[in-house]
mmCIF file of C-alpha atoms in Angstrom:
data_model
loop_
_atom_site.group_PDB
_atom_site.id
_atom_site.type_symbol
_atom_site.label_atom_id
_atom_site.label_comp_id
_atom_site.label_asym_id
_atom_site.label_seq_id
_atom_site.Cartn_x
_atom_site.Cartn_y
_atom_site.Cartn_z
ATOM 1 C CA MET B 19 -56.762 44.816 35.442
ATOM 2 C CA ASP B 20 -55.902 41.891 33.200
ATOM 3 C CA ARG B 21 -52.372 41.178 32.006
ATOM 4 C CA LYS B 22 -53.038 42.236 28.437
ATOM 5 C CA LEU B 23 -54.238 45.665 29.520
ATOM 6 C CA ALA B 24 -51.356 46.135 31.956
ATOM 7 C CA THR B 25 -48.811 45.213 29.290
ATOM 8 C CA VAL B 26 -50.291 47.669 26.838
ATOM 9 C CA LYS B 27 -50.302 50.435 29.401
ATOM 10 C CA SER B 28 -46.586 49.994 30.012
ATOM 11 C CA HIS B 29 -45.901 50.470 26.299
ATOM 12 C CA ALA B 30 -48.183 53.421 25.652
ATOM 13 C CA ASP B 31 -47.421 57.077 26.216
ATOM 14 C CA VAL B 32 -51.068 57.749 27.074
ATOM 15 C CA ASP B 33 -53.099 57.905 30.235
ATOM 16 C CA GLU B 34 -54.878 54.885 31.659
ATOM 17 C CA THR B 35 -58.354 56.062 30.641
ATOM 18 C CA GLU B 36 -57.504 56.294 26.946
ATOM 19 C CA THR B 37 -55.818 52.888 26.953
ATOM 20 C CA THR B 38 -58.833 51.285 28.616
ATOM 21 C CA VAL B 39 -61.218 52.685 25.995
ATOM 22 C CA ILE B 40 -59.126 51.326 23.141
ATOM 23 C CA LEU B 41 -58.962 47.836 24.596
ATOM 24 C CA GLU B 42 -62.659 47.681 25.378
ATOM 25 C CA LYS B 43 -63.315 47.966 21.651
ATOM 26 C CA ARG B 44 -61.260 44.843 21.119
ATOM 27 C CA GLN B 45 -62.980 42.880 23.884
ATOM 28 C CA GLY B 46 -66.404 42.732 22.208
ATOM 29 C CA ALA B 47 -68.060 39.604 20.881
ATOM 30 C CA ARG B 48 -66.025 37.577 18.418
ATOM 31 C CA CYS B 49 -67.570 36.421 15.180
ATOM 32 C CA GLY B 50 -66.873 35.108 11.722
ATOM 33 C CA ILE B 51 -65.474 32.110 9.980
ATOM 34 C CA ASP B 52 -62.583 31.734 12.432
ATOM 35 C CA PHE B 53 -64.925 31.596 15.437
ATOM 36 C CA GLY B 54 -68.035 30.003 13.957
ATOM 37 C CA THR B 55 -70.346 32.545 15.579
ATOM 38 C CA SER B 56 -72.607 35.317 14.292
ATOM 39 C CA CYS B 57 -73.310 38.764 15.684
ATOM 40 C CA GLU B 58 -76.658 39.828 17.082
ATOM 41 C CA ALA B 59 -79.296 41.511 14.921
ATOM 42 C CA GLY B 60 -78.265 45.029 13.963
ATOM 43 C CA MET B 61 -74.560 44.221 14.296
ATOM 44 C CA CYS B 62 -71.804 43.648 11.754
ATOM 45 C CA CYS B 63 -68.863 41.250 11.772
ATOM 46 C CA SER B 64 -65.579 42.888 10.780
ATOM 47 C CA SER B 65 -62.927 41.186 8.688
ATOM 48 C CA ALA B 66 -60.923 40.623 11.874
ATOM 49 C CA GLY B 67 -63.839 38.887 13.593
ATOM 50 C CA TRP B 68 -65.285 41.545 15.907
ATOM 51 C CA CYS B 69 -68.953 42.442 16.252
ATOM 52 C CA GLY B 70 -69.704 46.132 15.989
ATOM 53 C CA GLN B 71 -71.356 48.928 14.077
ATOM 54 C CA GLY B 72 -70.167 51.656 11.755
ATOM 55 C CA TYR B 73 -68.033 51.876 8.668
ATOM 56 C CA LEU B 74 -65.080 49.760 9.823
ATOM 57 C CA TYR B 75 -67.334 46.864 10.801
ATOM 58 C CA CYS B 76 -70.113 47.037 8.222
ATOM 59 C CA SER B 77 -68.613 48.091 4.882
ATOM 60 C CA ALA B 78 -68.169 45.602 2.065
ATOM 61 C CA PRO B 79 -66.278 43.586 1.128
ATOM 62 C CA SER B 80 -64.609 43.422 4.555
ATOM 63 C CA CYS B 81 -67.722 42.761 6.613
ATOM 64 C CA GLN B 82 -68.313 39.005 6.885
ATOM 65 C CA ILE B 83 -71.811 38.827 5.430
ATOM 66 C CA GLU B 84 -72.540 35.298 6.636
ATOM 67 C CA TYR B 85 -71.922 36.360 10.254
ATOM 68 C CA GLY B 86 -72.974 40.029 10.411
ATOM 69 C CA PRO B 87 -76.707 40.591 9.827
ATOM 70 C CA ALA B 88 -76.269 44.358 9.398
ATOM 71 C CA CYS B 89 -73.391 44.229 6.900
ATOM 72 C CA ASP B 90 -74.251 46.759 4.185
ATOM 73 C CA ALA B 91 -73.910 43.978 1.597
ATOM 74 C CA ASN B 92 -76.930 42.244 3.154
ATOM 75 C CA ILE B 93 -79.272 45.194 2.617
ATOM 76 C CA ARG B 94 -81.407 44.950 -0.515
ATOM 77 C CA PRO B 95 -81.485 48.055 -2.730
ATOM 78 C CA SER B 96 -84.720 49.629 -3.908
ATOM 79 C CA GLY B 97 -85.897 48.629 -7.348
ATOM 80 C CA PRO B 98 -87.850 45.997 -9.291
ATOM 81 C CA GLU B 99 -87.332 42.332 -8.476
ATOM 82 C CA THR B 100 -85.331 40.484 -11.144
ATOM 83 C CA LYS B 101 -85.586 36.858 -10.024
ATOM 84 C CA ASN B 102 -88.388 36.017 -12.447
ATOM 85 C CA VAL B 103 -87.068 37.907 -15.464
ATOM 86 C CA PRO B 104 -86.734 35.553 -18.492
ATOM 87 C CA ARG B 105 -83.097 34.807 -19.283
ATOM 88 C CA PRO B 106 -82.861 33.435 -22.839
ATOM 89 C CA LYS B 107 -79.352 32.655 -24.062
ATOM 90 C CA VAL B 108 -78.919 34.384 -27.386
ATOM 91 C CA GLY B 109 -75.968 35.137 -29.622
ATOM 92 C CA SER B 110 -72.664 33.357 -30.155
ATOM 93 C CA VAL B 111 -70.855 34.342 -26.931
ATOM 94 C CA PRO B 112 -70.900 31.380 -24.496
ATOM 95 C CA TYR B 113 -72.725 31.571 -21.171
ATOM 96 C CA GLY B 114 -71.543 30.200 -17.839
ATOM 97 C CA THR B 115 -67.963 29.642 -18.919
ATOM 98 C CA SER B 116 -64.749 31.620 -19.120
ATOM 99 C CA VAL B 117 -64.324 34.182 -21.922
ATOM 100 C CA ARG B 118 -60.878 35.766 -22.112
ATOM 101 C CA ARG B 119 -60.100 37.011 -25.610
ATOM 102 C CA CYS B 120 -61.605 39.288 -28.198
ATOM 103 C CA THR B 121 -62.588 37.751 -31.514
ATOM 104 C CA ARG B 122 -62.075 40.762 -33.781
ATOM 105 C CA PRO B 123 -58.490 41.594 -34.863
ATOM 106 C CA GLY B 124 -57.328 45.058 -33.878
ATOM 107 C CA ASP B 125 -59.765 45.406 -30.977
ATOM 108 C CA ILE B 126 -58.697 46.040 -27.398
ATOM 109 C CA ALA B 127 -61.440 45.817 -24.790
ATOM 110 C CA LEU B 128 -60.681 48.222 -21.963
ATOM 111 C CA THR B 129 -62.258 47.094 -18.697
ATOM 112 C CA TYR B 130 -62.494 48.891 -15.367
ATOM 113 C CA ASP B 131 -63.463 47.080 -12.161
ATOM 114 C CA ASP B 132 -65.024 48.086 -8.840
ATOM 115 C CA GLY B 133 -66.496 51.501 -9.655
ATOM 116 C CA PRO B 134 -68.173 53.835 -9.906
ATOM 117 C CA TYR B 135 -65.914 55.729 -7.568
ATOM 118 C CA ILE B 136 -64.336 59.128 -7.019
ATOM 119 C CA TYR B 137 -62.089 58.852 -10.086
ATOM 120 C CA THR B 138 -64.750 57.742 -12.562
ATOM 121 C CA ASP B 139 -65.798 61.190 -13.764
ATOM 122 C CA ASP B 140 -62.227 62.089 -14.732
ATOM 123 C CA LEU B 141 -61.756 58.685 -16.320
ATOM 124 C CA LEU B 142 -64.794 59.255 -18.521
ATOM 125 C CA ASP B 143 -63.310 62.590 -19.587
ATOM 126 C CA LYS B 144 -60.114 60.829 -20.666
ATOM 127 C CA LEU B 145 -61.977 58.176 -22.631
ATOM 128 C CA LYS B 146 -64.091 60.820 -24.330
ATOM 129 C CA ALA B 147 -61.021 62.798 -25.382
ATOM 130 C CA TYR B 148 -59.691 59.744 -27.246
ATOM 131 C CA ASN B 149 -63.112 58.636 -28.530
ATOM 132 C CA ALA B 150 -62.438 55.351 -26.724
ATOM 133 C CA LYS B 151 -65.077 52.983 -25.380
ATOM 134 C CA ALA B 152 -64.750 50.775 -22.312
ATOM 135 C CA THR B 153 -66.627 48.277 -20.183
ATOM 136 C CA PHE B 154 -67.245 49.102 -16.536
ATOM 137 C CA TYR B 155 -67.647 46.101 -14.235
ATOM 138 C CA VAL B 156 -69.529 47.896 -11.494
ATOM 139 C CA THR B 157 -70.172 46.974 -7.890
ATOM 140 C CA GLY B 158 -73.369 47.968 -6.143
ATOM 141 C CA ASN B 159 -72.220 48.829 -2.630
ATOM 142 C CA ASN B 160 -68.589 48.479 -1.612
ATOM 143 C CA LEU B 161 -65.828 50.620 -0.126
ATOM 144 C CA GLY B 162 -68.437 52.416 1.958
ATOM 145 C CA LYS B 163 -69.718 54.344 -1.051
ATOM 146 C CA GLY B 164 -73.401 53.514 -0.510
ATOM 147 C CA LYS B 165 -75.844 51.988 -2.968
ATOM 148 C CA ILE B 166 -75.162 52.949 -6.565
ATOM 149 C CA ASN B 167 -78.818 53.760 -7.211
ATOM 150 C CA ASP B 168 -79.066 56.130 -4.244
ATOM 151 C CA PRO B 169 -80.194 59.479 -5.728
ATOM 152 C CA ASN B 170 -78.355 61.334 -2.974
ATOM 153 C CA THR B 171 -75.004 60.189 -4.351
ATOM 154 C CA ALA B 172 -73.092 60.940 -7.547
ATOM 155 C CA TRP B 173 -73.273 57.329 -8.733
ATOM 156 C CA PRO B 174 -76.570 57.365 -10.700
ATOM 157 C CA GLY B 175 -75.354 60.320 -12.742
ATOM 158 C CA LEU B 176 -72.019 58.661 -13.446
ATOM 159 C CA LEU B 177 -73.672 55.427 -14.532
ATOM 160 C CA ARG B 178 -76.044 57.267 -16.844
ATOM 161 C CA ARG B 179 -73.104 59.148 -18.307
ATOM 162 C CA MET B 180 -71.325 55.847 -19.030
ATOM 163 C CA VAL B 181 -74.287 54.602 -21.042
ATOM 164 C CA ALA B 182 -74.899 57.931 -22.785
ATOM 165 C CA GLU B 183 -71.283 58.034 -23.992
ATOM 166 C CA GLY B 184 -71.391 54.535 -25.453
ATOM 167 C CA HIS B 185 -69.703 52.500 -22.736
ATOM 168 C CA GLN B 186 -70.873 49.081 -21.570
ATOM 169 C CA ILE B 187 -71.960 48.353 -18.002
ATOM 170 C CA ALA B 188 -71.345 44.846 -16.662
ATOM 171 C CA SER B 189 -71.689 43.148 -13.285
ATOM 172 C CA HIS B 190 -68.926 42.796 -10.720
ATOM 173 C CA THR B 191 -71.500 41.652 -8.126
ATOM 174 C CA TRP B 192 -73.262 43.664 -5.465
ATOM 175 C CA SER B 193 -70.459 44.066 -2.936
ATOM 176 C CA HIS B 194 -67.339 42.356 -4.291
ATOM 177 C CA GLN B 195 -67.542 39.170 -2.225
ATOM 178 C CA ARG B 196 -65.553 36.097 -3.197
ATOM 179 C CA LEU B 197 -68.276 34.006 -4.835
ATOM 180 C CA THR B 198 -66.561 30.668 -4.229
ATOM 181 C CA THR B 199 -66.901 31.094 -0.449
ATOM 182 C CA LEU B 200 -70.597 32.029 -0.267
ATOM 183 C CA THR B 201 -73.672 29.980 0.464
ATOM 184 C CA GLU B 202 -76.007 29.688 -2.507
ATOM 185 C CA SER B 203 -78.411 32.160 -0.915
ATOM 186 C CA LYS B 204 -75.725 34.832 -0.466
ATOM 187 C CA PHE B 205 -74.374 34.090 -3.949
ATOM 188 C CA ARG B 206 -77.799 34.738 -5.460
ATOM 189 C CA ASN B 207 -78.140 37.961 -3.487
ATOM 190 C CA GLN B 208 -74.812 39.169 -4.862
ATOM 191 C CA MET B 209 -76.129 38.837 -8.403
ATOM 192 C CA ASN B 210 -79.764 39.847 -7.821
ATOM 193 C CA TYR B 211 -79.073 42.941 -5.723
ATOM 194 C CA LEU B 212 -76.893 44.531 -8.400
ATOM 195 C CA GLU B 213 -79.476 43.638 -11.030
ATOM 196 C CA ILE B 214 -82.161 45.344 -8.938
ATOM 197 C CA ALA B 215 -80.133 48.535 -8.501
ATOM 198 C CA LEU B 216 -79.275 48.787 -12.204
ATOM 199 C CA ALA B 217 -82.840 47.975 -13.247
ATOM 200 C CA ASP B 218 -83.969 50.762 -10.941
ATOM 201 C CA LEU B 219 -81.794 53.205 -12.913
ATOM 202 C CA PHE B 220 -82.124 51.889 -16.460
ATOM 203 C CA GLY B 221 -84.959 49.377 -16.651
ATOM 204 C CA TYR B 222 -82.455 46.658 -17.562
ATOM 205 C CA PHE B 223 -79.428 44.814 -16.169
ATOM 206 C CA PRO B 224 -76.331 43.271 -17.808
ATOM 207 C CA THR B 225 -75.648 39.817 -19.203
ATOM 208 C CA TYR B 226 -71.883 40.230 -18.808
ATOM 209 C CA MET B 227 -70.048 39.838 -15.504
ATOM 210 C CA ARG B 228 -66.611 39.371 -13.989
ATOM 211 C CA PRO B 229 -66.210 37.459 -10.704
ATOM 212 C CA PRO B 230 -64.484 39.418 -7.926
ATOM 213 C CA TYR B 231 -60.867 38.348 -7.506
ATOM 214 C CA SER B 232 -61.349 36.472 -10.819
ATOM 215 C CA ALA B 233 -62.417 33.519 -8.659
ATOM 216 C CA CYS B 234 -65.140 31.243 -10.018
ATOM 217 C CA ASP B 235 -65.088 27.452 -9.685
ATOM 218 C CA GLY B 236 -67.382 24.871 -11.272
ATOM 219 C CA ALA B 237 -70.252 25.463 -8.851
ATOM 220 C CA CYS B 238 -69.951 29.197 -9.427
ATOM 221 C CA GLU B 239 -70.047 28.748 -13.205
ATOM 222 C CA THR B 240 -73.130 26.545 -12.909
ATOM 223 C CA LEU B 241 -75.040 29.216 -11.007
ATOM 224 C CA LEU B 242 -73.908 31.995 -13.347
ATOM 225 C CA ASN B 243 -75.020 29.892 -16.295
ATOM 226 C CA GLU B 244 -78.442 29.619 -14.639
ATOM 227 C CA PHE B 245 -78.458 33.406 -14.256
ATOM 228 C CA GLY B 246 -77.587 33.745 -17.941
ATOM 229 C CA TYR B 247 -74.231 35.508 -17.619
ATOM 230 C CA HIS B 248 -71.175 35.622 -19.841
ATOM 231 C CA ILE B 249 -68.200 35.182 -17.465
ATOM 232 C CA THR B 250 -65.530 37.512 -18.820
ATOM 233 C CA TYR B 251 -61.962 37.886 -17.621
ATOM 234 C CA PHE B 252 -58.901 39.450 -19.268
ATOM 235 C CA ASP B 253 -55.693 38.323 -20.950
ATOM 236 C CA LEU B 254 -53.549 41.410 -20.393
ATOM 237 C CA ASP B 255 -53.355 43.185 -17.055
ATOM 238 C CA THR B 256 -51.921 46.494 -15.962
ATOM 239 C CA GLU B 257 -48.919 44.953 -14.263
ATOM 240 C CA GLY B 258 -47.831 43.265 -17.465
ATOM 241 C CA TYR B 259 -48.413 46.490 -19.329
ATOM 242 C CA LEU B 260 -46.123 48.414 -16.974
ATOM 243 C CA ARG B 261 -43.417 45.841 -17.549
ATOM 244 C CA ASN B 262 -43.569 46.500 -21.298
ATOM 245 C CA SER B 263 -45.029 43.164 -22.266
ATOM 246 C CA PRO B 264 -45.812 43.106 -26.009
ATOM 247 C CA LEU B 265 -49.295 44.294 -26.867
ATOM 248 C CA ALA B 266 -51.418 41.540 -28.339
ATOM 249 C CA ILE B 267 -53.605 42.302 -31.327
ATOM 250 C CA GLN B 268 -56.485 40.686 -29.525
ATOM 251 C CA GLY B 269 -56.733 41.271 -25.850
ATOM 252 C CA SER B 270 -58.426 42.968 -22.985
ATOM 253 C CA LYS B 271 -56.998 45.471 -20.585
ATOM 254 C CA ASP B 272 -58.048 45.516 -16.957
ATOM 255 C CA ILE B 273 -57.765 48.452 -14.559
ATOM 256 C CA TRP B 274 -59.439 49.183 -11.227
ATOM 257 C CA ASP B 275 -61.826 52.086 -11.644
ATOM 258 C CA ALA B 276 -61.884 52.403 -7.852
ATOM 259 C CA ALA B 277 -58.170 53.143 -7.754
ATOM 260 C CA GLN B 278 -55.866 55.978 -8.667
ATOM 261 C CA SER B 279 -54.354 53.998 -11.541
ATOM 262 C CA VAL B 280 -56.821 55.757 -13.848
ATOM 263 C CA TYR B 281 -54.651 58.839 -13.504
ATOM 264 C CA ASN B 282 -51.341 57.064 -13.965
ATOM 265 C CA LEU B 283 -52.158 54.643 -16.758
ATOM 266 C CA THR B 284 -55.147 55.606 -18.856
ATOM 267 C CA ASP B 285 -53.615 58.497 -20.804
ATOM 268 C CA TYR B 286 -50.498 56.482 -21.559
ATOM 269 C CA MET B 287 -52.497 53.443 -22.551
ATOM 270 C CA LEU B 288 -54.942 55.285 -24.803
ATOM 271 C CA ALA B 289 -52.177 57.198 -26.562
ATOM 272 C CA SER B 290 -50.268 53.953 -27.127
ATOM 273 C CA LEU B 291 -53.307 52.197 -28.565
ATOM 274 C CA GLN B 292 -53.982 55.116 -30.869
ATOM 275 C CA ARG B 293 -50.376 55.252 -32.114
ATOM 276 C CA ASN B 294 -50.388 51.541 -32.869
ATOM 277 C CA GLY B 295 -53.702 51.501 -34.689
ATOM 278 C CA PHE B 296 -55.756 49.575 -32.138
ATOM 279 C CA ARG B 297 -59.406 50.318 -31.400
ATOM 280 C CA ALA B 298 -60.529 50.726 -27.795
ATOM 281 C CA VAL B 299 -63.961 49.102 -27.664
ATOM 282 C CA THR B 300 -66.402 47.488 -25.257
ATOM 283 C CA VAL B 301 -66.203 43.803 -24.384
ATOM 284 C CA GLY B 302 -69.454 43.095 -26.210
ATOM 285 C CA GLU B 303 -68.155 44.790 -29.339
ATOM 286 C CA CYS B 304 -64.804 43.006 -29.301
ATOM 287 C CA LEU B 305 -66.689 39.694 -29.085
ATOM 288 C CA GLY B 306 -68.923 40.601 -32.016
ATOM 289 C CA ASP B 307 -72.018 40.520 -29.809
ATOM 290 C CA PRO B 308 -74.871 42.875 -30.831
ATOM 291 C CA LYS B 309 -75.647 45.539 -28.249
ATOM 292 C CA ALA B 310 -79.180 44.171 -27.893
ATOM 293 C CA ASN B 311 -77.657 41.096 -26.205
ATOM 294 C CA TRP B 312 -75.742 43.004 -23.527
ATOM 295 C CA TYR B 313 -78.727 43.584 -21.235
ATOM 296 C CA ARG B 314 -82.031 42.085 -20.076
ATOM 297 C CA THR B 315 -85.063 44.352 -19.857
ATOM 298 C CA VAL B 316 -87.092 44.566 -16.641
ATOM 299 C CA GLY B 317 -89.351 47.590 -16.910
ATOM 300 C CA THR B 318 -89.423 51.369 -16.857
ATOM 301 C CA PRO B 319 -86.515 52.961 -14.984
ATOM 302 C CA ASN B 320 -86.933 55.683 -12.401
ATOM 303 C CA PRO B 321 -86.410 59.202 -13.809
ATOM 304 C CA PRO B 322 -83.028 60.817 -13.130
ATOM 305 C CA SER B 323 -82.834 62.964 -10.024
ATOM 306 C CA THR B 324 -81.375 66.434 -9.881
ATOM 307 C CA THR B 325 -78.296 65.148 -8.082
ATOM 308 C CA ARG B 326 -75.266 66.680 -9.725
ATOM 309 C CA THR B 327 -72.351 64.439 -10.659
ATOM 310 C CA THR B 328 -69.074 65.828 -9.435
ATOM 311 C CA SER B 329 -65.503 64.682 -9.343
ATOM 312 C CA VAL B 330 -64.251 64.138 -5.812
ATOM 313 C CA ALA B 331 -60.724 65.223 -5.038
ATOM 314 C CA GLN B 332 -58.089 62.640 -4.258
ATOM 315 C CA PRO B 333 -57.460 62.224 -0.525
ATOM 316 C CA THR B 334 -54.526 64.192 0.749
ATOM 317 C CA GLY B 335 -52.295 63.751 3.741
ATOM 318 C CA THR B 336 -48.979 64.627 5.301
ATOM 319 C CA LEU B 337 -47.035 61.566 4.241
ATOM 320 C CA PRO B 338 -43.514 62.024 2.807
ATOM 321 C CA ALA B 339 -43.209 62.377 -0.956
ATOM 322 C CA THR B 340 -41.758 59.410 -2.800
ATOM 323 C CA THR B 341 -38.156 59.684 -3.968
ATOM 324 C CA ASN B 342 -37.994 56.604 -6.186
ATOM 325 C CA GLY B 343 -41.368 56.441 -7.929
ATOM 326 C CA ARG B 344 -42.870 54.012 -5.407
ATOM 327 C CA CYS B 345 -45.800 55.242 -3.403
ATOM 328 C CA GLY B 346 -48.660 54.247 -1.142
ATOM 329 C CA PHE B 347 -49.352 53.281 2.451
ATOM 330 C CA ILE B 348 -46.888 50.415 2.779
ATOM 331 C CA ARG B 349 -44.110 52.635 1.458
ATOM 332 C CA ALA B 350 -45.031 55.323 3.968
ATOM 333 C CA LEU B 351 -45.177 52.842 6.838
ATOM 334 C CA ARG B 352 -41.677 51.610 6.067
ATOM 335 C CA VAL B 353 -40.170 55.099 6.438
ATOM 336 C CA GLY B 354 -38.225 55.218 9.696
ATOM 337 C CA MET B 355 -38.772 51.575 10.634
ATOM 338 C CA PRO B 356 -35.981 49.668 12.349
ATOM 339 C CA GLY B 357 -34.300 47.319 9.897
ATOM 340 C CA ARG B 358 -35.732 44.099 11.310
ATOM 341 C CA LEU B 359 -39.291 45.413 11.073
ATOM 342 C CA ARG B 360 -38.721 47.007 7.687
ATOM 343 C CA ASP B 361 -38.018 43.531 6.370
ATOM 344 C CA VAL B 362 -41.421 42.373 7.579
ATOM 345 C CA PHE B 363 -43.197 44.760 5.235
ATOM 346 C CA ARG B 364 -40.766 44.632 2.305
ATOM 347 C CA LEU B 365 -42.373 43.723 -1.012
ATOM 348 C CA GLU B 366 -39.605 41.949 -2.828
ATOM 349 C CA PRO B 367 -39.164 41.825 -6.631
ATOM 350 C CA GLY B 368 -40.653 38.618 -7.917
ATOM 351 C CA ARG B 369 -43.311 38.504 -5.200
ATOM 352 C CA GLY B 370 -45.619 41.010 -6.843
ATOM 353 C CA ASP B 371 -48.316 38.488 -7.666
ATOM 354 C CA ASP B 372 -48.401 37.189 -4.090
ATOM 355 C CA TYR B 373 -48.945 40.668 -2.708
ATOM 356 C CA HIS B 374 -51.363 41.599 -5.461
ATOM 357 C CA HIS B 375 -53.654 38.745 -4.494
ATOM 358 C CA ALA B 376 -53.144 39.355 -0.786
ATOM 359 C CA ALA B 377 -54.169 42.967 -1.262
ATOM 360 C CA ARG B 378 -57.404 42.040 -2.956
ATOM 361 C CA ALA B 379 -58.177 39.751 -0.033
ATOM 362 C CA ASN B 380 -57.772 42.615 2.460
ATOM 363 C CA ASP B 381 -54.749 40.933 4.032
ATOM 364 C CA TYR B 382 -51.270 42.429 3.891
ATOM 365 C CA ARG B 383 -49.108 39.854 5.574
ATOM 366 C CA SER B 384 -45.437 39.167 5.702
ATOM 367 C CA PRO B 385 -44.601 35.779 4.178
ATOM 368 C CA SER B 386 -42.192 35.128 7.033
ATOM 369 C CA VAL B 387 -43.875 36.756 10.044
ATOM 370 C CA HIS B 388 -47.498 35.742 9.700
ATOM 371 C CA GLU B 389 -48.729 37.250 12.958
ATOM 372 C CA TRP B 390 -48.049 40.823 11.864
ATOM 373 C CA SER B 391 -50.879 41.983 9.652
ATOM 374 C CA LEU B 392 -52.040 45.255 8.186
ATOM 375 C CA TRP B 393 -55.727 45.600 7.488
ATOM 376 C CA PRO B 394 -56.515 48.679 5.365
ATOM 377 C CA GLU B 395 -60.270 49.197 5.214
ATOM 378 C CA PRO B 396 -61.413 49.632 2.579
ATOM 379 C CA TRP B 397 -58.627 48.185 0.460
ATOM 380 C CA GLN B 398 -57.656 50.177 -2.570
ATOM 381 C CA CYS B 399 -54.654 49.173 -4.629
ATOM 382 C CA HIS B 400 -53.153 51.152 -7.425
ATOM 383 C CA LEU B 401 -50.054 50.659 -9.524
ATOM 384 C CA CYS B 402 -47.098 53.016 -9.604
ATOM 385 C CA GLU B 403 -43.710 52.732 -11.217
ATOM 386 C CA GLY B 404 -42.262 49.542 -9.801
ATOM 387 C CA ALA B 405 -45.037 47.110 -10.562
ATOM 388 C CA ALA B 406 -43.962 44.550 -7.968
ATOM 389 C CA TRP B 407 -45.326 46.876 -5.302
ATOM 390 C CA CYS B 408 -48.943 46.817 -4.295
ATOM 391 C CA ASN B 409 -49.679 50.245 -2.870
ATOM 392 C CA VAL B 410 -52.654 51.307 -0.830
ATOM 393 C CA LEU B 411 -54.292 54.670 -1.375
ATOM 394 C CA PHE B 412 -53.868 56.126 2.084
ATOM 395 C CA GLU B 413 -56.483 58.000 4.033
ATOM 396 C CA SER B 414 -55.726 57.897 7.736
ATOM 397 C CA TRP B 415 -59.282 57.526 8.979
ATOM 398 C CA MET B 416 -59.737 54.469 6.768
ATOM 399 C CA VAL B 417 -56.861 52.563 8.293
ATOM 400 C CA ARG B 418 -56.586 50.564 11.466
ATOM 401 C CA LEU B 419 -53.787 48.303 12.574
ATOM 402 C CA HIS B 420 -54.890 44.900 13.783
ATOM 403 C CA TRP B 421 -52.245 43.051 15.807
ATOM 404 C CA ARG B 422 -52.945 39.408 16.505
ATOM 405 C CA SER B 423 -52.151 38.789 20.167
ATOM 406 C CA LEU B 424 -48.934 40.800 20.002
ATOM 407 C CA TRP B 425 -49.587 43.347 22.723
ATOM 408 C CA ASP B 426 -46.684 41.970 24.746
ATOM 409 C CA ARG B 427 -44.201 42.216 21.876
ATOM 410 C CA MET B 428 -45.281 45.483 20.257
ATOM 411 C CA PRO B 429 -42.301 47.888 20.113
ATOM 412 C CA ASP B 430 -42.637 51.219 21.932
ATOM 413 C CA TRP B 431 -42.206 53.278 18.779
ATOM 414 C CA LEU B 432 -44.931 51.365 16.958
ATOM 415 C CA TRP B 433 -47.381 51.484 19.843
ATOM 416 C CA ASN B 434 -46.902 55.253 19.981
ATOM 417 C CA VAL B 435 -47.716 55.455 16.278
ATOM 418 C CA ARG B 436 -50.904 53.453 16.921
ATOM 419 C CA MET B 437 -51.926 55.836 19.694
ATOM 420 C CA LYS B 438 -51.554 58.837 17.371
ATOM 421 C CA LEU B 439 -53.963 57.442 14.773
ATOM 422 C CA PRO B 440 -57.617 58.522 14.953
ATOM 423 C CA SER B 441 -59.758 56.431 17.267
ATOM 424 C CA LEU B 442 -60.995 53.446 15.276
#
């Protein structure tokens, strides 16, 4: 028995058989950018650099698509090819460069990223109640939700409802990969695959997009210009809104459709806009761009299936209720921690932006103790009262703790917590 296994056994209140099984999962082939190696055919490369199969290894955006052939992001959806579709650049909105502000006074462009997801149906109800329009920057296959044109899921019905109720659909890429880190081939797949899925549903695909993580350098802009996309961002975000920043007459408002913030913020935001005389419109409308310019036609879409769109309940659990308005996985993890470890996971006022960006990169890491990392998969952040906190929507089977070579130093209480989690 090697030293690492023996050390773990001494810390764990479990029998030797169970400990051995857990460690064997961690002794598989290494892969990814940190190791410079790829997995075999049919295997995926997890965000932590392990080859394997199943949700925790293969789901986007965590799976390292350059190193895991079977990552779900690498699988082409069904639908018409879009590579040869003509892409004329029409209208006054610039292509291949950053667009951040509306051009019509009194307009607010509401934008929602990363959906459709389990909250989208309720979000559409809220928008309808206020006669508000929004732009949905959709992803094609992330968070383990499956392809958005799969007739066996709720997503086609939700997307059709968006269009039927006057909302705009825009691209947030196929699987929410950071475009600035991809090879050109993978970059093109990220754009083409979402186009294919949407063309399969509607017979057209969007000309508007937002880069995941709002990351797009010069090379990225050049390729998106070739694709004929308007690169749209935002100039007001939800964190600023929670901190009572003044509302601009011209602006855009960004929320994650894939997160619970739709419950916490949308009603408040829509009521505020209505009271102050603003109009909630699509991005295309706030830029004065005719609707005919928002999409490129491919062909005849597939007819809708009989799949019924339903709203999925929010995950529940047995975590303690918040007593100060802060919520989420990190808050729950801190309950009962010894003081020295509690400091490792503390999100301090003034560091909100650092943790916000870390969250979107799937890496919760202490700024002072870099070896200790939490890896929620899939990541989902939502905002609660106390905007400096980035909170993770917790569902125990989605979460695994990845400790980087710290078996020897893992405290007994924490190892026992790890043993009580579902086998991952």
